[in-house]
Amino acid sequence: MATALCPGSFDPVTNGHLDIIERTARHFDNVIVAVIRNPQKSESLFTLEERQEMLREVTAHLPNVRIDFFKGLLVDYAKEHDAQAIVKGLRALSDFDYELQMAQMNERLSGIDTFFISTSPQYSFLSSSLVREVARFGGDVTNMVPPAVSKRLNERFGDRSGKGEDQP
Ligand code: PNS
């Protein structure tokens, strides 16, 4: 039974992430979506629990996918859970340098290979950080995230829609 890991911050999960998770689930027996507990990039908008809940809701139709979290090194989590592969989506050349470096480091540390799936073109501009920014200022992200995520973003930013944070 081959198990793949789809790791990330998922703050929040976007349609682009979901596309990669669905396609990974077609190729592997089991998929663990591993949510990092403390994203390094920035303070997270959603708590770890919220990020996991949203992922559970949007992957409920995928029986071989489960959601978990990790802290520390991804490869340690991969070994503990007997995962044979890490799967990442590649959006553009700008992703490649960093992803290649991480893949090579992870392989050196553990022998675990990383597989890249090319992002579907309709999602190549999407990122969680841009979705957060657009939603924060009242922009429409309904076509960019699953409905369950859109609902949470509305709950979080609804009262500030169209105003921005610095406006009276
Ligand atoms: O969604 P993101 O923020 O691009 O995900 C990045 C993530 C969480 C996959 C990456 O930062 C990671 O694997 N962090 C865990 C720490 C680790 O293993 N670092 C060494 C990587 S070579």
PDB file of N, CA and C in Angstrom, residues 16-116:
ATOM      1  N   GLY A  16      -6.792  25.247  -5.817  1.00  0.00           N
ATOM      2  CA  GLY A  16      -5.549  24.699  -6.366  1.00  0.00           C
ATOM      3  C   GLY A  16      -5.025  23.552  -5.516  1.00  0.00           C
ATOM      4  N   HIS A  17      -5.041  23.724  -4.190  1.00  0.00           N
ATOM      5  CA  HIS A  17      -4.638  22.624  -3.295  1.00  0.00           C
ATOM      6  C   HIS A  17      -5.532  21.414  -3.511  1.00  0.00           C
ATOM      7  N   LEU A  18      -6.839  21.672  -3.551  1.00  0.00           N
ATOM      8  CA  LEU A  18      -7.801  20.563  -3.648  1.00  0.00           C
ATOM      9  C   LEU A  18      -7.570  19.765  -4.934  1.00  0.00           C
ATOM     10  N   ASP A  19      -7.281  20.475  -6.008  1.00  0.00           N
ATOM     11  CA  ASP A  19      -6.989  19.824  -7.287  1.00  0.00           C
ATOM     12  C   ASP A  19      -5.786  18.878  -7.137  1.00  0.00           C
ATOM     13  N   ILE A  20      -4.748  19.350  -6.460  1.00  0.00           N
ATOM     14  CA  ILE A  20      -3.544  18.511  -6.281  1.00  0.00           C
ATOM     15  C   ILE A  20      -3.873  17.312  -5.384  1.00  0.00           C
ATOM     16  N   ILE A  21      -4.646  17.533  -4.332  1.00  0.00           N
ATOM     17  CA  ILE A  21      -4.998  16.430  -3.418  1.00  0.00           C
ATOM     18  C   ILE A  21      -5.838  15.375  -4.168  1.00  0.00           C
ATOM     19  N   GLU A  22      -6.807  15.841  -4.938  1.00  0.00           N
ATOM     20  CA  GLU A  22      -7.667  14.895  -5.683  1.00  0.00           C
ATOM     21  C   GLU A  22      -6.841  14.077  -6.675  1.00  0.00           C
ATOM     22  N   ARG A  23      -5.921  14.730  -7.359  1.00  0.00           N
ATOM     23  CA  ARG A  23      -5.117  14.018  -8.363  1.00  0.00           C
ATOM     24  C   ARG A  23      -4.125  13.074  -7.686  1.00  0.00           C
ATOM     25  N   THR A  24      -3.603  13.469  -6.522  1.00  0.00           N
ATOM     26  CA  THR A  24      -2.707  12.570  -5.779  1.00  0.00           C
ATOM     27  C   THR A  24      -3.482  11.325  -5.329  1.00  0.00           C
ATOM     28  N   ALA A  25      -4.725  11.534  -4.924  1.00  0.00           N
ATOM     29  CA  ALA A  25      -5.545  10.417  -4.424  1.00  0.00           C
ATOM     30  C   ALA A  25      -5.847   9.391  -5.510  1.00  0.00           C
ATOM     31  N   ARG A  26      -5.717   9.795  -6.785  1.00  0.00           N
ATOM     32  CA  ARG A  26      -5.924   8.844  -7.889  1.00  0.00           C
ATOM     33  C   ARG A  26      -4.713   7.945  -8.094  1.00  0.00           C
ATOM     34  N   HIS A  27      -3.562   8.400  -7.635  1.00  0.00           N
ATOM     35  CA  HIS A  27      -2.321   7.674  -7.924  1.00  0.00           C
ATOM     36  C   HIS A  27      -1.783   6.869  -6.748  1.00  0.00           C
ATOM     37  N   PHE A  28      -2.253   7.177  -5.548  1.00  0.00           N
ATOM     38  CA  PHE A  28      -1.729   6.482  -4.359  1.00  0.00           C
ATOM     39  C   PHE A  28      -2.882   5.816  -3.607  1.00  0.00           C
ATOM     40  N   ASP A  29      -2.538   4.740  -2.875  1.00  0.00           N
ATOM     41  CA  ASP A  29      -3.583   4.042  -2.091  1.00  0.00           C
ATOM     42  C   ASP A  29      -4.094   4.942  -0.979  1.00  0.00           C
ATOM     43  N   ASN A  30      -3.161   5.585  -0.296  1.00  0.00           N
ATOM     44  CA  ASN A  30      -3.532   6.459   0.827  1.00  0.00           C
ATOM     45  C   ASN A  30      -2.830   7.803   0.676  1.00  0.00           C
ATOM     46  N   VAL A  31      -3.548   8.837   1.070  1.00  0.00           N
ATOM     47  CA  VAL A  31      -2.954  10.173   1.055  1.00  0.00           C
ATOM     48  C   VAL A  31      -3.156  10.794   2.433  1.00  0.00           C
ATOM     49  N   ILE A  32      -2.066  11.299   2.980  1.00  0.00           N
ATOM     50  CA  ILE A  32      -2.177  12.078   4.226  1.00  0.00           C
ATOM     51  C   ILE A  32      -1.901  13.538   3.882  1.00  0.00           C
ATOM     52  N   VAL A  33      -2.894  14.375   4.135  1.00  0.00           N
ATOM     53  CA  VAL A  33      -2.675  15.814   3.987  1.00  0.00           C
ATOM     54  C   VAL A  33      -2.132  16.282   5.330  1.00  0.00           C
ATOM     55  N   ALA A  34      -0.859  16.676   5.329  1.00  0.00           N
ATOM     56  CA  ALA A  34      -0.161  16.982   6.579  1.00  0.00           C
ATOM     57  C   ALA A  34      -0.044  18.494   6.730  1.00  0.00           C
ATOM     58  N   VAL A  35      -0.760  19.025   7.699  1.00  0.00           N
ATOM     59  CA  VAL A  35      -0.816  20.477   7.906  1.00  0.00           C
ATOM     60  C   VAL A  35       0.268  20.861   8.904  1.00  0.00           C
ATOM     61  N   ILE A  36       1.105  21.808   8.502  1.00  0.00           N
ATOM     62  CA  ILE A  36       2.164  22.223   9.429  1.00  0.00           C
ATOM     63  C   ILE A  36       1.539  23.017  10.577  1.00  0.00           C
ATOM     64  N   ARG A  37       2.004  22.726  11.791  1.00  0.00           N
ATOM     65  CA  ARG A  37       1.376  23.364  12.952  1.00  0.00           C
ATOM     66  C   ARG A  37       1.646  24.861  12.988  1.00  0.00           C
ATOM     67  N   ASN A  38       2.890  25.228  12.821  1.00  0.00           N
ATOM     68  CA  ASN A  38       3.253  26.648  12.836  1.00  0.00           C
ATOM     69  C   ASN A  38       3.895  27.032  11.514  1.00  0.00           C
ATOM     70  N   PRO A  39       3.105  27.610  10.600  1.00  0.00           N
ATOM     71  CA  PRO A  39       3.710  28.017   9.320  1.00  0.00           C
ATOM     72  C   PRO A  39       4.835  29.012   9.562  1.00  0.00           C
ATOM     73  N   GLN A  40       5.930  28.850   8.792  1.00  0.00           N
ATOM     74  CA  GLN A  40       7.081  29.737   9.014  1.00  0.00           C
ATOM     75  C   GLN A  40       6.901  31.083   8.338  1.00  0.00           C
ATOM     76  N   LYS A  41       6.087  31.099   7.264  1.00  0.00           N
ATOM     77  CA  LYS A  41       6.027  32.299   6.420  1.00  0.00           C
ATOM     78  C   LYS A  41       5.464  33.507   7.154  1.00  0.00           C
ATOM     79  N   SER A  42       4.411  33.303   7.897  1.00  0.00           N
ATOM     80  CA  SER A  42       3.738  34.439   8.528  1.00  0.00           C
ATOM     81  C   SER A  42       2.861  33.896   9.642  1.00  0.00           C
ATOM     82  N   GLU A  43       2.325  34.814  10.411  1.00  0.00           N
ATOM     83  CA  GLU A  43       1.348  34.386  11.408  1.00  0.00           C
ATOM     84  C   GLU A  43       0.116  33.888  10.657  1.00  0.00           C
ATOM     85  N   SER A  44      -0.443  32.769  11.098  1.00  0.00           N
ATOM     86  CA  SER A  44      -1.531  32.224  10.293  1.00  0.00           C
ATOM     87  C   SER A  44      -2.850  32.938  10.574  1.00  0.00           C
ATOM     88  N   LEU A  45      -3.701  32.975   9.539  1.00  0.00           N
ATOM     89  CA  LEU A  45      -5.039  33.562   9.691  1.00  0.00           C
ATOM     90  C   LEU A  45      -5.929  32.608  10.465  1.00  0.00           C
ATOM     91  N   PHE A  46      -5.865  31.333  10.083  1.00  0.00           N
ATOM     92  CA  PHE A  46      -6.700  30.316  10.730  1.00  0.00           C
ATOM     93  C   PHE A  46      -5.848  29.464  11.671  1.00  0.00           C
ATOM     94  N   THR A  47      -6.476  29.023  12.744  1.00  0.00           N
ATOM     95  CA  THR A  47      -5.762  28.145  13.672  1.00  0.00           C
ATOM     96  C   THR A  47      -5.524  26.794  13.003  1.00  0.00           C
ATOM     97  N   LEU A  48      -4.659  26.022  13.613  1.00  0.00           N
ATOM     98  CA  LEU A  48      -4.401  24.676  13.097  1.00  0.00           C
ATOM     99  C   LEU A  48      -5.708  23.879  13.017  1.00  0.00           C
ATOM    100  N   GLU A  49      -6.529  23.975  14.061  1.00  0.00           N
ATOM    101  CA  GLU A  49      -7.787  23.224  14.094  1.00  0.00           C
ATOM    102  C   GLU A  49      -8.701  23.659  12.955  1.00  0.00           C
ATOM    103  N   GLU A  50      -8.798  24.977  12.745  1.00  0.00           N
ATOM    104  CA  GLU A  50      -9.650  25.480  11.649  1.00  0.00           C
ATOM    105  C   GLU A  50      -9.139  25.023  10.287  1.00  0.00           C
ATOM    106  N   ARG A  51      -7.818  25.082  10.102  1.00  0.00           N
ATOM    107  CA  ARG A  51      -7.254  24.668   8.808  1.00  0.00           C
ATOM    108  C   ARG A  51      -7.533  23.189   8.555  1.00  0.00           C
ATOM    109  N   GLN A  52      -7.448  22.394   9.621  1.00  0.00           N
ATOM    110  CA  GLN A  52      -7.730  20.958   9.460  1.00  0.00           C
ATOM    111  C   GLN A  52      -9.225  20.711   9.217  1.00  0.00           C
ATOM    112  N   GLU A  53     -10.070  21.426   9.950  1.00  0.00           N
ATOM    113  CA  GLU A  53     -11.527  21.250   9.766  1.00  0.00           C
ATOM    114  C   GLU A  53     -11.935  21.543   8.325  1.00  0.00           C
ATOM    115  N   MET A  54     -11.419  22.661   7.789  1.00  0.00           N
ATOM    116  CA  MET A  54     -11.766  23.012   6.405  1.00  0.00           C
ATOM    117  C   MET A  54     -11.294  21.920   5.442  1.00  0.00           C
ATOM    118  N   LEU A  55     -10.091  21.414   5.676  1.00  0.00           N
ATOM    119  CA  LEU A  55      -9.588  20.344   4.809  1.00  0.00           C
ATOM    120  C   LEU A  55     -10.454  19.092   4.912  1.00  0.00           C
ATOM    121  N   ARG A  56     -10.896  18.771   6.128  1.00  0.00           N
ATOM    122  CA  ARG A  56     -11.753  17.587   6.282  1.00  0.00           C
ATOM    123  C   ARG A  56     -13.053  17.764   5.506  1.00  0.00           C
ATOM    124  N   GLU A  57     -13.625  18.974   5.607  1.00  0.00           N
ATOM    125  CA  GLU A  57     -14.889  19.234   4.899  1.00  0.00           C
ATOM    126  C   GLU A  57     -14.708  19.097   3.385  1.00  0.00           C
ATOM    127  N   VAL A  58     -13.631  19.663   2.861  1.00  0.00           N
ATOM    128  CA  VAL A  58     -13.517  19.716   1.402  1.00  0.00           C
ATOM    129  C   VAL A  58     -12.955  18.434   0.786  1.00  0.00           C
ATOM    130  N   THR A  59     -12.446  17.534   1.641  1.00  0.00           N
ATOM    131  CA  THR A  59     -11.953  16.249   1.106  1.00  0.00           C
ATOM    132  C   THR A  59     -12.854  15.088   1.535  1.00  0.00           C
ATOM    133  N   ALA A  60     -14.032  15.410   2.042  1.00  0.00           N
ATOM    134  CA  ALA A  60     -14.934  14.363   2.560  1.00  0.00           C
ATOM    135  C   ALA A  60     -15.316  13.346   1.476  1.00  0.00           C
ATOM    136  N   HIS A  61     -15.247  13.766   0.206  1.00  0.00           N
ATOM    137  CA  HIS A  61     -15.622  12.864  -0.905  1.00  0.00           C
ATOM    138  C   HIS A  61     -14.467  11.947  -1.310  1.00  0.00           C
ATOM    139  N   LEU A  62     -13.332  12.052  -0.644  1.00  0.00           N
ATOM    140  CA  LEU A  62     -12.160  11.257  -1.030  1.00  0.00           C
ATOM    141  C   LEU A  62     -11.855  10.241   0.071  1.00  0.00           C
ATOM    142  N   PRO A  63     -12.290   8.982  -0.100  1.00  0.00           N
ATOM    143  CA  PRO A  63     -12.183   8.007   0.994  1.00  0.00           C
ATOM    144  C   PRO A  63     -10.757   7.642   1.379  1.00  0.00           C
ATOM    145  N   ASN A  64      -9.804   7.817   0.478  1.00  0.00           N
ATOM    146  CA  ASN A  64      -8.424   7.418   0.806  1.00  0.00           C
ATOM    147  C   ASN A  64      -7.561   8.605   1.273  1.00  0.00           C
ATOM    148  N   VAL A  65      -8.233   9.699   1.613  1.00  0.00           N
ATOM    149  CA  VAL A  65      -7.495  10.879   2.086  1.00  0.00           C
ATOM    150  C   VAL A  65      -7.817  11.129   3.544  1.00  0.00           C
ATOM    151  N   ARG A  66      -6.762  11.352   4.343  1.00  0.00           N
ATOM    152  CA  ARG A  66      -7.028  11.780   5.711  1.00  0.00           C
ATOM    153  C   ARG A  66      -6.174  12.999   6.045  1.00  0.00           C
ATOM    154  N   ILE A  67      -6.653  13.728   7.055  1.00  0.00           N
ATOM    155  CA  ILE A  67      -6.012  14.993   7.416  1.00  0.00           C
ATOM    156  C   ILE A  67      -5.314  14.810   8.756  1.00  0.00           C
ATOM    157  N   ASP A  68      -4.092  15.319   8.830  1.00  0.00           N
ATOM    158  CA  ASP A  68      -3.348  15.250  10.088  1.00  0.00           C
ATOM    159  C   ASP A  68      -2.477  16.514  10.167  1.00  0.00           C
ATOM    160  N   PHE A  69      -1.742  16.658  11.251  1.00  0.00           N
ATOM    161  CA  PHE A  69      -0.823  17.793  11.339  1.00  0.00           C
ATOM    162  C   PHE A  69       0.553  17.283  11.718  1.00  0.00           C
ATOM    163  N   PHE A  70       1.545  18.141  11.509  1.00  0.00           N
ATOM    164  CA  PHE A  70       2.891  17.783  11.940  1.00  0.00           C
ATOM    165  C   PHE A  70       3.606  19.020  12.436  1.00  0.00           C
ATOM    166  N   LYS A  71       4.644  18.761  13.215  1.00  0.00           N
ATOM    167  CA  LYS A  71       5.565  19.828  13.623  1.00  0.00           C
ATOM    168  C   LYS A  71       6.967  19.284  13.438  1.00  0.00           C
ATOM    169  N   GLY A  72       7.931  20.162  13.330  1.00  0.00           N
ATOM    170  CA  GLY A  72       9.301  19.685  13.098  1.00  0.00           C
ATOM    171  C   GLY A  72       9.510  19.327  11.647  1.00  0.00           C
ATOM    172  N   LEU A  73      10.398  18.359  11.434  1.00  0.00           N
ATOM    173  CA  LEU A  73      10.759  18.006  10.065  1.00  0.00           C
ATOM    174  C   LEU A  73       9.696  17.143   9.405  1.00  0.00           C
ATOM    175  N   LEU A  74       9.377  17.494   8.176  1.00  0.00           N
ATOM    176  CA  LEU A  74       8.395  16.713   7.422  1.00  0.00           C
ATOM    177  C   LEU A  74       8.847  15.261   7.244  1.00  0.00           C
ATOM    178  N   VAL A  75      10.142  15.071   6.990  1.00  0.00           N
ATOM    179  CA  VAL A  75      10.615  13.703   6.729  1.00  0.00           C
ATOM    180  C   VAL A  75      10.500  12.814   7.976  1.00  0.00           C
ATOM    181  N   ASP A  76      10.577  13.411   9.166  1.00  0.00           N
ATOM    182  CA  ASP A  76      10.385  12.613  10.386  1.00  0.00           C
ATOM    183  C   ASP A  76       8.944  12.132  10.459  1.00  0.00           C
ATOM    184  N   TYR A  77       8.024  13.046  10.133  1.00  0.00           N
ATOM    185  CA  TYR A  77       6.601  12.661  10.105  1.00  0.00           C
ATOM    186  C   TYR A  77       6.389  11.570   9.030  1.00  0.00           C
ATOM    187  N   ALA A  78       7.011  11.754   7.876  1.00  0.00           N
ATOM    188  CA  ALA A  78       6.841  10.788   6.779  1.00  0.00           C
ATOM    189  C   ALA A  78       7.303   9.394   7.217  1.00  0.00           C
ATOM    190  N   LYS A  79       8.449   9.344   7.899  1.00  0.00           N
ATOM    191  CA  LYS A  79       8.974   8.037   8.331  1.00  0.00           C
ATOM    192  C   LYS A  79       8.059   7.408   9.376  1.00  0.00           C
ATOM    193  N   GLU A  80       7.620   8.235  10.338  1.00  0.00           N
ATOM    194  CA  GLU A  80       6.733   7.717  11.405  1.00  0.00           C
ATOM    195  C   GLU A  80       5.447   7.141  10.835  1.00  0.00           C
ATOM    196  N   HIS A  81       4.986   7.698   9.714  1.00  0.00           N
ATOM    197  CA  HIS A  81       3.707   7.270   9.142  1.00  0.00           C
ATOM    198  C   HIS A  81       3.888   6.403   7.904  1.00  0.00           C
ATOM    199  N   ASP A  82       5.121   5.950   7.699  1.00  0.00           N
ATOM    200  CA  ASP A  82       5.406   5.012   6.625  1.00  0.00           C
ATOM    201  C   ASP A  82       4.978   5.541   5.254  1.00  0.00           C
ATOM    202  N   ALA A  83       5.202   6.827   5.027  1.00  0.00           N
ATOM    203  CA  ALA A  83       4.857   7.408   3.727  1.00  0.00           C
ATOM    204  C   ALA A  83       6.035   7.230   2.780  1.00  0.00           C
ATOM    205  N   GLN A  84       5.745   6.845   1.556  1.00  0.00           N
ATOM    206  CA  GLN A  84       6.818   6.598   0.585  1.00  0.00           C
ATOM    207  C   GLN A  84       7.089   7.809  -0.303  1.00  0.00           C
ATOM    208  N   ALA A  85       6.180   8.770  -0.314  1.00  0.00           N
ATOM    209  CA  ALA A  85       6.348   9.881  -1.248  1.00  0.00           C
ATOM    210  C   ALA A  85       5.779  11.163  -0.668  1.00  0.00           C
ATOM    211  N   ILE A  86       6.393  12.262  -1.081  1.00  0.00           N
ATOM    212  CA  ILE A  86       5.859  13.600  -0.801  1.00  0.00           C
ATOM    213  C   ILE A  86       5.352  14.115  -2.152  1.00  0.00           C
ATOM    214  N   VAL A  87       4.166  14.693  -2.171  1.00  0.00           N
ATOM    215  CA  VAL A  87       3.630  15.217  -3.436  1.00  0.00           C
ATOM    216  C   VAL A  87       3.365  16.712  -3.287  1.00  0.00           C
ATOM    217  N   LYS A  88       3.858  17.475  -4.242  1.00  0.00           N
ATOM    218  CA  LYS A  88       3.687  18.934  -4.247  1.00  0.00           C
ATOM    219  C   LYS A  88       3.135  19.378  -5.596  1.00  0.00           C
ATOM    220  N   GLY A  89       2.413  20.493  -5.573  1.00  0.00           N
ATOM    221  CA  GLY A  89       1.975  21.108  -6.822  1.00  0.00           C
ATOM    222  C   GLY A  89       2.997  22.157  -7.244  1.00  0.00           C
ATOM    223  N   LEU A  90       3.252  22.235  -8.544  1.00  0.00           N
ATOM    224  CA  LEU A  90       4.149  23.276  -9.069  1.00  0.00           C
ATOM    225  C   LEU A  90       3.327  24.218  -9.928  1.00  0.00           C
ATOM    226  N   ARG A  91       3.310  25.505  -9.529  1.00  0.00           N
ATOM    227  CA  ARG A  91       2.506  26.470 -10.273  1.00  0.00           C
ATOM    228  C   ARG A  91       3.288  27.105 -11.411  1.00  0.00           C
ATOM    229  N   ALA A  92       4.478  27.522 -11.111  1.00  0.00           N
ATOM    230  CA  ALA A  92       5.255  28.292 -12.091  1.00  0.00           C
ATOM    231  C   ALA A  92       6.728  28.105 -11.800  1.00  0.00           C
ATOM    232  N   LEU A  93       7.548  28.655 -12.689  1.00  0.00           N
ATOM    233  CA  LEU A  93       9.000  28.552 -12.522  1.00  0.00           C
ATOM    234  C   LEU A  93       9.430  29.099 -11.165  1.00  0.00           C
ATOM    235  N   SER A  94       8.706  30.121 -10.696  1.00  0.00           N
ATOM    236  CA  SER A  94       9.071  30.750  -9.424  1.00  0.00           C
ATOM    237  C   SER A  94       8.963  29.767  -8.257  1.00  0.00           C
ATOM    238  N   ASP A  95       8.128  28.766  -8.359  1.00  0.00           N
ATOM    239  CA  ASP A  95       8.039  27.751  -7.304  1.00  0.00           C
ATOM    240  C   ASP A  95       9.229  26.792  -7.347  1.00  0.00           C
ATOM    241  N   PHE A  96       9.805  26.675  -8.560  1.00  0.00           N
ATOM    242  CA  PHE A  96      10.679  25.532  -8.808  1.00  0.00           C
ATOM    243  C   PHE A  96      11.951  25.525  -7.968  1.00  0.00           C
ATOM    244  N   ASP A  97      12.626  26.678  -7.892  1.00  0.00           N
ATOM    245  CA  ASP A  97      13.921  26.732  -7.198  1.00  0.00           C
ATOM    246  C   ASP A  97      13.802  26.221  -5.765  1.00  0.00           C
ATOM    247  N   TYR A  98      12.844  26.785  -5.051  1.00  0.00           N
ATOM    248  CA  TYR A  98      12.684  26.439  -3.641  1.00  0.00           C
ATOM    249  C   TYR A  98      12.211  24.991  -3.469  1.00  0.00           C
ATOM    250  N   GLU A  99      11.270  24.608  -4.321  1.00  0.00           N
ATOM    251  CA  GLU A  99      10.731  23.250  -4.212  1.00  0.00           C
ATOM    252  C   GLU A  99      11.796  22.202  -4.528  1.00  0.00           C
ATOM    253  N   LEU A 100      12.624  22.502  -5.529  1.00  0.00           N
ATOM    254  CA  LEU A 100      13.698  21.565  -5.890  1.00  0.00           C
ATOM    255  C   LEU A 100      14.668  21.414  -4.721  1.00  0.00           C
ATOM    256  N   GLN A 101      15.021  22.545  -4.111  1.00  0.00           N
ATOM    257  CA  GLN A 101      15.946  22.529  -2.980  1.00  0.00           C
ATOM    258  C   GLN A 101      15.362  21.700  -1.826  1.00  0.00           C
ATOM    259  N   MET A 102      14.085  21.930  -1.540  1.00  0.00           N
ATOM    260  CA  MET A 102      13.456  21.172  -0.442  1.00  0.00           C
ATOM    261  C   MET A 102      13.389  19.683  -0.774  1.00  0.00           C
ATOM    262  N   ALA A 103      13.054  19.380  -2.024  1.00  0.00           N
ATOM    263  CA  ALA A 103      12.952  17.970  -2.432  1.00  0.00           C
ATOM    264  C   ALA A 103      14.298  17.273  -2.283  1.00  0.00           C
ATOM    265  N   GLN A 104      15.364  17.986  -2.694  1.00  0.00           N
ATOM    266  CA  GLN A 104      16.701  17.383  -2.612  1.00  0.00           C
ATOM    267  C   GLN A 104      17.139  17.218  -1.164  1.00  0.00           C
ATOM    268  N   MET A 105      16.843  18.218  -0.345  1.00  0.00           N
ATOM    269  CA  MET A 105      17.173  18.127   1.083  1.00  0.00           C
ATOM    270  C   MET A 105      16.399  16.973   1.738  1.00  0.00           C
ATOM    271  N   ASN A 106      15.116  16.884   1.439  1.00  0.00           N
ATOM    272  CA  ASN A 106      14.300  15.816   2.033  1.00  0.00           C
ATOM    273  C   ASN A 106      14.789  14.432   1.598  1.00  0.00           C
ATOM    274  N   GLU A 107      15.209  14.353   0.341  1.00  0.00           N
ATOM    275  CA  GLU A 107      15.714  13.068  -0.160  1.00  0.00           C
ATOM    276  C   GLU A 107      17.031  12.711   0.536  1.00  0.00           C
ATOM    277  N   ARG A 108      17.890  13.722   0.723  1.00  0.00           N
ATOM    278  CA  ARG A 108      19.182  13.490   1.377  1.00  0.00           C
ATOM    279  C   ARG A 108      18.979  13.061   2.829  1.00  0.00           C
ATOM    280  N   LEU A 109      17.995  13.690   3.477  1.00  0.00           N
ATOM    281  CA  LEU A 109      17.756  13.389   4.892  1.00  0.00           C
ATOM    282  C   LEU A 109      17.130  12.020   5.110  1.00  0.00           C
ATOM    283  N   SER A 110      16.321  11.572   4.155  1.00  0.00           N
ATOM    284  CA  SER A 110      15.469  10.415   4.449  1.00  0.00           C
ATOM    285  C   SER A 110      15.368   9.370   3.348  1.00  0.00           C
ATOM    286  N   GLY A 111      15.790   9.732   2.132  1.00  0.00           N
ATOM    287  CA  GLY A 111      15.600   8.824   1.000  1.00  0.00           C
ATOM    288  C   GLY A 111      14.189   8.896   0.421  1.00  0.00           C
ATOM    289  N   ILE A 112      13.352   9.763   0.975  1.00  0.00           N
ATOM    290  CA  ILE A 112      11.975   9.858   0.470  1.00  0.00           C
ATOM    291  C   ILE A 112      11.933  10.822  -0.717  1.00  0.00           C
ATOM    292  N   ASP A 113      11.344  10.345  -1.812  1.00  0.00           N
ATOM    293  CA  ASP A 113      11.270  11.161  -3.026  1.00  0.00           C
ATOM    294  C   ASP A 113      10.072  12.097  -3.003  1.00  0.00           C
ATOM    295  N   THR A 114      10.249  13.223  -3.686  1.00  0.00           N
ATOM    296  CA  THR A 114       9.143  14.176  -3.877  1.00  0.00           C
ATOM    297  C   THR A 114       8.673  14.085  -5.320  1.00  0.00           C
ATOM    298  N   PHE A 115       7.373  13.998  -5.513  1.00  0.00           N
ATOM    299  CA  PHE A 115       6.771  13.984  -6.847  1.00  0.00           C
ATOM    300  C   PHE A 115       6.057  15.317  -7.048  1.00  0.00           C
ATOM    301  N   PHE A 116       6.257  15.903  -8.228  1.00  0.00           N
ATOM    302  CA  PHE A 116       5.600  17.173  -8.523  1.00  0.00           C
ATOM    303  C   PHE A 116       4.457  16.963  -9.512  1.00  0.00           C
TER     304      PHE A 116
END
